[in-house]
């Protein structure tokens, strides 16, 4: 073989491909807005506003709203330095969420106690979350239409009604709004990392966590979004390291939340909710939430836990195993198709992961599941669905219009269902009656409905409480409510038996001690009542009612110094409490400090202008201080508010008939109010008969005055007889009575 190199012709060069066109730089946020996209977004906005605008006419509910707003003196007092400090430093209603407390206080500061305004604030926050979700997904995926579909499903799905139409779920809509803001800020950071952008992510997440700890899984979710749709190329170790400050923040808030819930007794033990029961219920809930997502019917504000209402049933085992099979199958399919359909895996893991804090492995409360728990997690399901539809439309353009039309029909149907579900939340009776319709053996609904109707239909309320107790006879809250119903119905001994039964099971149940004390007062056993009031104070020193009840007991005994001490203890805890301010004023007046008492009563009517007893007592204080005109004005104001009351009518009539200043006397008006008061009390109260006698004497009808004075003398206790006889002598001598004004 020759060593000479053989020259072979080279093959012809392949033609060089034409360079791909370079797209123009795209602004942050994805493709430019199109007319159709804007129109669709506005239509979704209008539908959401129309659906949730109805809540402007809704009422506060018996479910948690008393703890969060209507019965919380700190919230009712609005924003102040003291209330802000309380919101930051205190756990209350088994939660620590300072930003949520501050938002409720701001509502009161801006709108007073109008229930419609906080409902509309919730709706506005829901709309804000919808817009931020759309912008965040659009920035991450660069796909405006699928992003808009996800936002529309989030805005209009019936499972989200509970979070929006319930004032106490302000924590949900507020935290999610900050959560969606966190996603949008993170999209900007992922495109162009920088300390300022990272700080924005950290601050928004912190604000969301301070509203509700549901966002604790968000740092892990951000790591998931790094893979898709952001497709970040940094090493995984760097991406994890980047999330550590966010994880530390979430962990700190989680610990604080669990401690708060545990201290309030909201975390259930394994006595009823055993570990296998919790696992089965979690698997069942994952499945049932999916079912309600597809077919949102039979939604309720409370789903009884099977371990309580059907402990012998195998239904939980069956649904739990079915849930395990579905979860395993979908997870396996999503993993297998992760390269071709990454949105399926990301959406599915979003759903699974964000439900972990509320899936029931740590059982808080007694519900099996709750619609509000899906508020954030369902975004993952919507993301997977929107991605699949977009993929289908892209692969088969012929079906794109069909997909769009189908999505429109589904959204219209969901809007109608959401409209109907919003109506369920209009008031407590509607809410709990609906829960009884769509669930079985719902002891919680029986109990709450009974509480709601008790003031106007005590027999019906008692029957509802008895139904609840039959389902769950060991429930201490139901025993207490049944006892309260018996007490209001005059069945004092039965009420005491229920309260004592509750205390046998839960010796540290403050409500049972308090209500047992009230019933013992009704039975006349004041010493035992005081013992139970003190027990309630020891167990829950943050509750104002036991302090006031103990103070009233001391007042009943004439122990005004102790009554003042109880009111002052209450005011240290709740400085804005109207009942505590009023009780303090009464104690001060009886101790002779009229100036301080008047200031307290003035504070009461400033905070609650329709507080009739405070107006009456302001009149009495003015009278004792020699201010007859001021007393007359206060008594008249009390009668304007409630003309049926005999006490201010009698006080006003006596003053108009006997005041030493003739410019303040009015015999005709005095007689009219005196007759009203005497008639209202069946002519059996000596004070009002004496007032009637004084008005007759002022009119010159001394014979009538003598007759009424004799009737008053016959009914009066011996201690009052001397004064009555003295005035009788005046009338018999043809002289009117002139009352000494002042001390």
XYZ file of C-alpha atoms in Angstrom:
743
model
C 0.000 0.000 0.000
C 1.467 3.313 -1.066
C 2.397 5.718 1.659
C 1.415 8.463 -0.666
C -1.621 10.281 0.478
C -4.581 9.821 -1.804
C -6.489 12.992 -2.603
C -10.208 12.369 -2.343
C -12.792 14.980 -3.243
C -14.689 16.372 -0.239
C -18.451 15.967 -0.243
C -20.358 19.072 -1.193
C -21.027 21.349 1.782
C -24.536 21.299 3.138
C -26.403 24.545 2.689
C -26.259 26.647 5.838
C -29.687 27.086 7.449
C -31.156 30.516 7.433
C -30.862 32.176 10.846
C -33.987 32.086 12.967
C -35.693 35.429 13.282
C -34.911 37.095 16.597
C -38.122 38.178 18.320
C -38.286 41.716 19.593
C -37.559 42.093 23.289
C -40.717 41.266 25.218
C -41.690 43.466 28.133
C -41.929 41.910 31.576
C -45.342 40.359 31.967
C -45.691 38.452 28.736
C -47.423 39.133 25.471
C -49.031 42.460 24.779
C -52.636 42.966 25.766
C -55.126 42.203 23.025
C -58.653 43.575 22.721
C -60.130 40.129 23.314
C -57.994 39.545 26.387
C -58.979 42.904 27.887
C -62.666 42.257 27.177
C -62.513 38.813 28.759
C -60.686 40.143 31.823
C -63.267 42.899 32.267
C -66.101 40.382 31.926
C -64.569 38.211 34.666
C -64.098 41.277 36.849
C -67.719 42.333 36.333
C -69.024 38.832 37.085
C -66.975 38.610 40.280
C -68.129 42.036 41.424
C -71.757 41.164 40.689
C -71.597 37.859 42.538
C -69.860 39.143 45.650
C -71.409 42.606 45.605
C -74.491 40.917 47.080
C -72.633 40.536 50.365
C -73.116 44.263 51.017
C -76.526 43.273 52.364
C -75.269 40.360 54.459
C -75.181 40.239 58.254
C -72.523 39.252 60.724
C -72.756 35.538 61.555
C -72.818 33.527 64.760
C -69.863 31.524 63.387
C -66.656 33.154 64.734
C -67.792 36.717 63.925
C -68.428 37.447 67.637
C -64.814 36.499 68.424
C -63.390 38.367 65.460
C -65.565 41.486 65.320
C -68.931 41.911 66.990
C -68.018 40.672 70.463
C -64.354 41.648 70.480
C -63.911 44.925 72.418
C -60.436 45.492 70.973
C -61.762 45.332 67.426
C -64.913 47.298 68.244
C -62.738 50.061 69.655
C -61.023 50.611 66.299
C -57.361 51.469 65.841
C -55.430 52.850 68.779
C -51.971 52.434 70.224
C -53.320 49.951 72.779
C -55.271 47.917 70.218
C -52.287 47.713 67.859
C -50.138 46.450 70.741
C -52.808 43.879 71.603
C -52.990 42.656 67.991
C -49.223 42.141 67.856
C -48.709 40.573 71.260
C -51.834 38.495 71.899
C -53.157 35.197 70.615
C -56.937 35.174 70.607
C -59.644 32.871 69.253
C -56.944 30.180 68.918
C -54.962 32.271 66.431
C -52.125 34.731 66.195
C -52.585 36.844 63.070
C -51.840 40.493 63.913
C -52.366 41.841 60.404
C -55.842 40.338 60.270
C -56.763 41.921 63.615
C -55.492 45.276 62.381
C -57.569 44.985 59.208
C -60.736 44.337 61.253
C -59.910 47.322 63.463
C -59.414 49.475 60.377
C -62.866 48.409 59.147
C -64.402 49.635 62.397
C -62.386 52.841 62.246
C -63.611 53.553 58.711
C -67.120 52.080 58.658
C -68.206 51.545 62.259
C -70.092 48.324 62.917
C -71.873 48.208 59.554
C -71.689 44.544 58.427
C -71.868 45.319 54.714
C -68.571 47.196 54.534
C -66.238 44.414 55.782
C -67.991 42.013 53.412
C -67.177 44.350 50.520
C -63.581 44.644 51.725
C -63.343 40.854 51.546
C -64.731 40.961 48.010
C -62.197 43.639 47.020
C -59.332 41.551 48.406
C -60.624 38.521 46.471
C -60.672 40.563 43.271
C -57.168 41.844 44.024
C -55.953 38.258 44.491
C -57.546 37.309 41.181
C -55.786 40.141 39.343
C -52.420 39.431 41.003
C -52.742 35.715 40.243
C -53.363 36.478 36.583
C -50.417 38.882 36.384
C -48.103 36.461 38.180
C -48.980 33.484 35.964
C -48.814 35.619 32.840
C -45.351 36.811 33.860
C -44.173 33.270 34.575
C -45.742 31.377 31.669
C -45.965 34.085 28.991
C -49.360 32.557 28.230
C -52.083 35.176 28.820
C -55.186 33.131 27.989
C -54.436 30.076 30.163
C -53.404 32.459 32.941
C -56.721 34.276 32.621
C -58.620 30.979 32.772
C -56.858 30.037 36.020
C -57.714 33.452 37.478
C -61.335 33.166 36.335
C -61.767 29.740 37.925
C -60.211 31.084 41.124
C -62.550 34.089 41.108
C -65.800 32.282 40.369
C -65.623 28.784 41.843
C -68.286 28.090 44.526
C -65.759 26.423 46.843
C -64.254 29.864 47.396
C -67.472 31.490 48.615
C -66.745 30.589 52.236
C -63.450 32.484 52.187
C -64.974 35.623 50.660
C -68.548 35.849 52.004
C -67.586 35.304 55.649
C -66.148 38.297 57.506
C -64.141 36.079 59.868
C -62.267 34.663 56.881
C -60.659 38.033 56.261
C -57.457 36.210 57.173
C -57.874 33.982 54.115
C -58.482 36.678 51.492
C -55.921 39.030 53.054
C -53.140 36.454 53.284
C -53.851 35.160 49.773
C -53.725 38.680 48.333
C -50.235 39.037 49.791
C -49.450 35.491 48.617
C -50.360 36.344 45.037
C -48.321 39.531 45.362
C -45.425 37.333 46.499
C -45.757 35.203 43.340
C -45.741 38.300 41.141
C -42.720 39.733 42.925
C -40.937 36.385 42.654
C -41.595 36.279 38.900
C -39.752 39.594 38.641
C -36.942 38.353 40.848
C -36.549 35.119 38.858
C -36.188 37.065 35.598
C -33.754 39.583 37.060
C -32.371 38.515 40.463
C -31.433 41.297 42.834
C -31.452 42.118 46.526
C -34.265 44.649 46.228
C -36.525 42.212 44.380
C -35.745 39.462 46.886
C -36.568 41.839 49.731
C -39.949 42.514 48.105
C -40.630 38.754 48.002
C -39.626 38.391 51.663
C -41.727 41.327 52.876
C -44.849 40.277 50.956
C -44.560 36.713 52.247
C -44.116 38.023 55.802
C -47.234 40.164 55.486
C -49.192 37.202 54.148
C -48.038 34.990 57.014
C -48.963 37.679 59.539
C -52.487 37.553 58.128
C -52.742 33.732 58.134
C -50.168 30.975 58.383
C -51.671 29.112 55.393
C -48.803 30.451 53.256
C -46.168 28.408 55.104
C -45.734 26.102 52.099
C -45.130 28.996 49.691
C -41.289 28.784 49.760
C -41.503 25.143 48.623
C -44.049 26.159 45.995
C -41.607 28.767 44.674
C -38.993 26.037 44.321
C -41.516 24.030 42.320
C -42.216 27.012 40.068
C -38.482 27.349 39.453
C -38.695 24.094 37.495
C -41.822 25.109 35.588
C -42.875 27.539 34.265
C -39.838 29.660 35.150
C -37.341 26.983 33.960
C -34.517 28.495 35.976
C -31.079 27.107 35.068
C -29.288 27.707 38.366
C -28.043 24.647 40.288
C -30.658 23.127 42.570
C -28.457 23.726 45.628
C -28.399 27.460 44.898
C -32.173 27.559 44.400
C -32.712 25.782 47.726
C -30.248 28.055 49.504
C -32.093 31.021 48.072
C -35.319 29.854 49.781
C -33.814 29.307 53.249
C -34.697 32.777 54.638
C -38.245 32.307 53.392
C -38.390 28.821 54.922
C -37.090 30.149 58.246
C -39.776 32.823 58.235
C -42.484 30.247 57.489
C -41.187 27.905 60.175
C -41.219 30.662 62.809
C -44.820 31.619 61.999
C -45.841 27.942 61.952
C -44.469 27.370 65.440
C -46.201 30.487 66.752
C -49.500 29.381 65.199
C -49.342 25.832 66.571
C -48.459 27.130 70.031
C -51.396 29.566 69.929
C -53.826 26.879 68.822
C -52.520 24.422 71.392
C -52.778 26.974 74.208
C -56.411 27.629 73.268
C -57.203 23.902 73.249
C -58.036 23.932 69.542
C -55.617 21.118 68.634
C -57.419 17.798 69.124
C -55.796 14.875 70.898
C -55.511 11.352 69.526
C -58.275 10.120 71.853
C -60.966 10.514 69.175
C -58.871 11.483 66.158
C -56.381 8.625 66.167
C -53.459 8.586 63.757
C -55.131 6.056 61.373
C -58.342 8.141 61.444
C -56.391 11.294 60.611
C -54.583 9.620 57.713
C -57.794 8.159 56.305
C -59.611 11.480 56.646
C -56.727 13.304 54.936
C -56.789 10.890 51.989
C -60.585 11.118 51.892
C -60.478 14.920 51.952
C -58.041 15.086 49.041
C -60.520 13.016 47.032
C -63.664 14.850 48.194
C -62.165 18.260 47.461
C -61.488 17.095 43.900
C -65.055 15.850 43.623
C -66.431 19.177 44.865
C -64.178 21.000 42.428
C -65.737 19.128 39.524
C -69.271 19.045 40.984
C -69.633 21.811 43.591
C -72.916 20.707 45.158
C -73.887 20.191 48.791
C -71.403 22.749 50.101
C -71.705 23.473 53.826
C -70.017 25.684 56.382
C -69.293 22.643 58.574
C -68.766 18.998 57.632
C -69.059 16.687 60.679
C -66.082 14.415 61.147
C -66.974 10.725 60.599
C -64.981 9.773 63.702
C -67.534 11.713 65.769
C -70.883 11.132 64.066
C -70.275 7.668 62.575
C -67.362 6.023 64.426
C -68.586 2.496 63.594
C -69.093 3.192 59.895
C -66.695 1.882 57.256
C -67.382 4.843 54.971
C -64.235 6.680 56.056
C -62.134 3.589 55.376
C -63.660 3.212 51.893
C -63.231 6.866 50.873
C -59.764 6.947 52.412
C -58.608 3.939 50.384
C -60.214 5.385 47.258
C -58.408 8.652 47.926
C -55.107 6.823 48.318
C -55.632 5.045 44.995
C -56.510 8.276 43.167
C -53.580 10.161 44.699
C -51.150 7.389 43.820
C -52.470 7.054 40.275
C -52.512 10.760 39.450
C -49.090 11.298 41.031
C -47.598 8.429 39.043
C -49.140 9.710 35.791
C -47.934 13.252 36.466
C -44.400 12.020 37.164
C -44.322 9.885 34.040
C -45.529 12.776 31.876
C -43.499 15.494 33.556
C -41.354 16.238 30.497
C -44.212 16.439 28.062
C -46.816 17.955 30.407
C -44.890 19.725 33.200
C -47.938 21.779 34.143
C -49.727 18.604 35.274
C -47.031 17.714 37.794
C -46.608 21.299 39.034
C -50.357 21.852 39.376
C -50.881 18.520 41.104
C -48.021 19.057 43.567
C -49.300 22.599 44.194
C -52.650 21.081 45.188
C -51.163 18.338 47.358
C -48.543 20.506 49.048
C -50.556 23.591 49.929
C -53.273 21.435 51.502
C -50.823 19.767 53.913
C -51.175 22.383 56.719
C -54.976 21.984 56.787
C -55.533 18.405 55.632
C -56.164 17.178 59.185
C -52.943 15.418 60.103
C -52.760 18.061 62.823
C -56.463 18.176 63.689
C -57.611 21.695 64.609
C -61.303 21.764 65.430
C -63.763 18.976 64.709
C -64.570 19.451 61.031
C -63.711 16.739 58.550
C -62.740 19.353 55.970
C -63.672 22.929 55.051
C -64.338 24.752 51.783
C -62.066 27.612 52.865
C -59.091 25.257 52.952
C -59.244 24.993 49.140
C -58.828 28.732 48.544
C -55.117 28.531 47.731
C -54.702 24.810 46.834
C -57.265 24.735 44.012
C -55.104 27.117 41.997
C -52.895 24.086 41.322
C -55.801 22.096 39.865
C -56.875 25.097 37.796
C -53.290 25.516 36.563
C -53.094 21.883 35.443
C -56.485 22.123 33.725
C -55.655 25.371 31.929
C -52.314 23.970 30.788
C -53.963 20.844 29.404
C -56.603 22.854 27.529
C -53.972 25.203 26.119
C -51.871 22.227 25.031
C -54.886 20.620 23.401
C -55.707 23.810 21.530
C -52.125 24.261 20.393
C -51.805 20.672 19.110
C -55.214 20.648 17.484
C -56.137 24.125 16.291
C -59.465 22.811 14.992
C -60.712 22.254 18.528
C -59.429 25.559 19.907
C -62.762 27.314 19.485
C -64.562 24.394 21.049
C -62.240 24.525 24.057
C -62.842 28.269 24.428
C -66.608 27.833 24.153
C -66.572 24.985 26.663
C -64.543 27.075 29.101
C -67.045 29.895 28.746
C -69.979 27.594 29.453
C -68.273 26.124 32.516
C -67.469 29.600 33.864
C -71.067 30.707 33.334
C -72.334 27.647 35.205
C -69.867 28.212 38.038
C -70.940 31.855 38.266
C -74.553 30.791 38.711
C -73.649 28.259 41.406
C -71.456 30.807 43.179
C -74.290 33.359 43.091
C -76.564 30.844 44.790
C -73.931 29.836 47.352
C -73.249 33.478 48.248
C -76.936 33.760 49.178
C -76.535 30.919 51.672
C -74.149 33.129 53.690
C -76.534 36.088 54.061
C -77.298 35.426 57.751
C -76.829 32.796 60.445
C -80.221 31.178 60.073
C -79.815 30.702 56.330
C -76.272 29.379 56.768
C -77.056 26.753 59.410
C -80.401 25.738 57.944
C -78.608 25.037 54.654
C -75.940 23.013 56.472
C -78.663 20.844 57.999
C -80.165 20.319 54.536
C -76.984 19.113 52.839
C -75.272 17.158 55.644
C -76.290 14.368 58.016
C -76.105 14.385 61.825
C -74.619 17.861 61.809
C -74.565 18.543 65.543
C -72.661 21.790 64.967
C -75.447 23.120 62.723
C -78.139 22.141 65.234
C -76.168 23.908 67.960
C -75.521 27.123 66.009
C -79.021 27.335 64.597
C -80.348 26.946 68.125
C -78.111 29.773 69.314
C -79.360 31.981 66.495
C -83.083 31.450 67.074
C -82.934 31.335 70.890
C -83.750 35.016 71.382
C -87.041 34.804 69.484
C -88.034 31.140 69.668
C -86.725 29.538 72.838
C -88.740 26.274 72.498
C -87.344 25.693 68.990
C -83.827 26.519 70.176
C -84.145 24.097 73.077
C -85.263 21.346 70.702
C -82.313 22.049 68.382
C -79.871 21.874 71.283
C -81.432 18.593 72.378
C -80.997 17.233 68.825
C -77.341 18.247 68.902
C -76.842 16.687 72.320
C -78.430 13.434 71.164
C -75.829 13.177 68.376
C -72.893 14.200 70.535
C -73.891 13.839 74.188
C -70.406 14.510 75.544
C -69.901 17.818 73.716
C -69.365 20.379 76.438
C -70.251 23.378 74.237
C -73.601 21.805 73.383
C -74.214 20.956 77.048
C -73.553 24.583 77.958
C -75.880 25.894 75.243
C -78.591 23.465 76.287
C -78.098 24.599 79.867
C -78.421 28.249 78.802
C -81.665 27.423 76.980
C -83.015 25.673 80.070
C -81.972 28.645 82.216
C -83.740 31.136 79.960
C -86.788 28.919 79.996
C -86.903 29.031 83.784
C -85.692 25.434 84.154
C -82.921 26.448 86.548
C -82.280 23.046 88.132
C -81.995 21.343 84.721
C -79.668 24.118 83.555
C -77.423 23.630 86.586
C -77.330 19.877 85.889
C -76.128 20.493 82.296
C -73.435 22.933 83.374
C -72.233 20.538 86.053
C -72.156 17.696 83.509
C -70.005 19.843 81.231
C -67.628 20.587 84.104
C -67.312 16.901 84.970
C -65.905 16.366 81.474
C -63.994 19.659 81.237
C -63.277 21.113 84.695
C -61.524 24.115 83.156
C -64.377 25.140 80.863
C -64.755 28.832 81.602
C -68.144 29.148 79.889
C -69.625 26.372 82.016
C -68.342 27.992 85.219
C -69.704 31.380 84.164
C -73.175 30.142 83.212
C -73.373 27.899 86.268
C -72.666 31.005 88.328
C -75.502 32.864 86.598
C -77.935 30.016 87.332
C -76.801 29.809 90.955
C -77.481 33.540 91.319
C -80.998 32.907 90.002
C -81.403 30.197 92.641
C -80.106 32.558 95.324
C -76.864 30.699 96.057
C -74.594 33.729 95.852
C -71.540 32.247 97.566
C -71.370 29.285 95.160
C -71.994 31.628 92.231
C -69.069 33.829 93.265
C -66.826 30.731 93.412
C -67.679 29.813 89.804
C -67.269 33.390 88.562
C -63.777 33.444 90.098
C -63.011 30.096 88.451
C -64.049 31.493 85.057
C -61.793 34.518 85.634
C -58.869 32.289 86.597
C -59.271 30.103 83.504
C -59.934 32.870 80.965
C -58.817 36.213 82.390
C -59.255 37.783 78.958
C -63.064 37.402 79.106
C -64.870 40.435 80.439
C -68.215 38.807 81.367
C -67.111 36.927 84.523
C -65.562 40.109 85.938
C -68.822 41.956 85.350
C -70.937 39.120 86.737
C -68.855 39.035 89.912
C -69.085 42.826 90.117
C -72.868 42.691 89.765
C -72.981 40.100 92.541
C -71.011 42.431 94.827
C -73.307 45.314 93.834
C -76.325 43.198 94.700
C -74.869 42.832 98.197
C -74.047 46.529 98.418
C -70.293 45.795 98.315
C -69.538 48.758 96.076
C -65.790 48.855 96.673
C -65.479 45.261 95.469
C -67.818 45.980 92.559
C -65.573 48.862 91.534
C -62.528 46.566 91.732
C -64.143 44.014 89.420
C -65.010 46.722 86.885
C -61.456 48.072 87.007
C -60.045 44.559 86.477
C -62.288 44.219 83.428
C -61.208 47.611 82.098
C -57.536 46.673 82.411
C -58.218 43.813 80.000
C -60.825 45.552 77.821
C -60.525 49.353 78.172
C -63.166 49.881 75.475
C -65.783 47.563 76.983
C -69.043 49.476 77.319
C -70.500 47.126 79.994
C -67.328 47.490 82.082
C -67.338 51.274 81.734
C -70.986 51.378 82.761
C -70.511 49.086 85.759
C -67.560 51.179 86.876
C -69.695 54.301 86.688
C -72.469 52.709 88.765
C -69.979 51.654 91.450
C -68.386 55.125 91.534
C -71.799 56.791 91.841
C -72.751 54.575 94.755
C -69.410 55.335 96.407
C -70.188 59.052 96.125
C -67.685 59.993 93.425
C -70.252 61.673 91.176
C -67.739 63.518 89.033
C -65.892 60.327 88.066
C -69.182 58.443 87.636
C -70.449 61.130 85.277
C -67.275 60.840 83.201
C -67.759 57.077 82.897
C -71.413 57.408 81.870
C -70.406 60.056 79.332
C -67.825 57.652 77.876
C -70.534 55.012 77.593
C -72.940 57.216 75.616
C -70.095 58.465 73.426
C -69.284 54.888 72.454
C -72.903 53.721 72.406
C -75.315 56.681 72.059
C -78.372 54.416 72.434
C -77.309 53.087 75.869
C -80.497 53.952 77.787
C -79.306 53.018 81.334
C -76.297 55.326 80.952
C -78.559 58.236 79.964
C -80.765 57.530 82.986
C -77.769 57.435 85.305
C -76.339 60.596 83.764
C -79.662 62.208 84.673
C -79.413 60.944 88.248
C -75.834 62.164 88.587
C -76.830 65.571 87.209
C -79.686 65.693 89.715
C -77.412 64.876 92.642
C -75.017 67.588 91.503
C -77.848 70.125 91.410
C -78.150 70.305 87.606
C -81.901 69.953 87.164
C -81.909 71.047 83.512
C -79.204 68.494 82.664
C -81.126 65.751 84.443
C -84.327 66.585 82.560
C -82.429 66.476 79.236
C -80.957 63.037 79.979
C -84.274 61.546 81.132
C -85.961 62.883 77.989
C -83.182 61.392 75.836
C -83.681 58.001 77.498
C -87.422 58.180 76.764
C -86.758 59.138 73.146
C -84.750 55.935 72.826
C -87.296 53.763 74.658
C -90.611 55.430 75.602
C -91.874 52.227 77.239
C -89.493 52.361 80.208
C -91.147 53.334 83.507
C -87.963 54.397 85.329
C -86.941 57.446 83.252
C -90.620 58.354 82.900
C -91.015 58.348 86.683
C -87.768 60.250 87.274
C -88.695 62.867 84.677
C -92.248 63.239 86.000
C -91.050 63.705 89.585
C -88.510 66.308 88.522
C -91.010 68.235 86.368
C -93.506 68.249 89.248
C -91.264 69.025 92.226
C -88.290 71.055 91.009
C -87.908 74.250 93.084
C -87.292 76.323 89.931
C -90.729 77.111 88.395
C -89.092 77.524 84.960
C -88.323 73.802 84.930
C -91.688 72.601 86.193
C -94.377 71.383 83.780
C -97.420 69.921 85.492
C -99.085 68.603 82.331
C -96.024 66.747 81.023
C -95.254 65.499 84.513
C -98.768 64.022 84.885
C -98.553 62.348 81.476
C -95.279 60.588 82.257
C -96.364 59.683 85.795
C -99.541 58.000 84.558
C -97.500 56.155 81.942
C -95.033 54.852 84.530
C -97.727 53.845 87.040
C -99.727 52.040 84.372
C -96.631 50.258 83.033
C -95.988 48.837 86.519
C -99.607 47.863 87.153
C -100.034 50.501 89.882
C -98.143 48.187 92.230
C -94.844 50.056 92.631
C -94.890 52.609 95.491
C -92.322 54.909 93.808
C -94.508 55.494 90.743
C -97.633 55.948 92.848
C -95.806 58.579 94.881
C -94.728 60.300 91.654
C -98.343 60.286 90.514
C -99.355 61.854 93.825
C -96.712 64.593 93.427
C -97.923 65.448 89.912
C -101.536 65.664 91.155
C -100.451 68.043 93.926
C -98.533 70.205 91.392
C -101.754 70.440 89.348
C -103.697 71.449 92.462
C -105.636 68.166 92.703
C -104.834 67.488 96.337
C -107.592 64.948 96.939
C -106.168 62.765 94.141
C -102.681 63.355 95.532
C -103.755 62.114 98.973
C -105.410 59.037 97.470
C -102.293 58.020 95.468
C -99.995 58.760 98.391
C -102.038 56.503 100.680
C -101.780 53.677 98.108
C -98.018 54.191 97.903
C -97.798 54.122 101.698
C -99.705 50.836 101.822
C -97.267 49.156 99.401
C -93.997 50.684 100.608
C -91.558 48.927 102.954
C -91.379 50.288 106.520
C -88.067 52.073 105.882
C -89.797 54.436 103.428
C -92.899 55.087 105.504
C -91.657 58.213 107.333
C -90.898 60.134 104.145
C -94.199 59.135 102.570
C -96.161 60.293 105.632
C -94.315 63.601 105.635
C -95.355 64.273 102.047
C -98.883 63.028 102.763
C -99.158 65.751 105.401
C -98.213 68.354 102.781
C -100.935 67.193 100.402
C -103.555 67.048 103.150
C -102.648 70.655 103.963
C -103.055 71.714 100.327
C -99.358 72.172 99.634
C -97.258 70.746 96.751
C -93.957 69.009 97.341
C -90.781 70.913 96.426
C -87.865 68.562 96.064
C -84.397 69.553 97.278
C -82.034 69.316 94.309
C -78.446 68.212 94.943
C -76.885 66.086 97.640
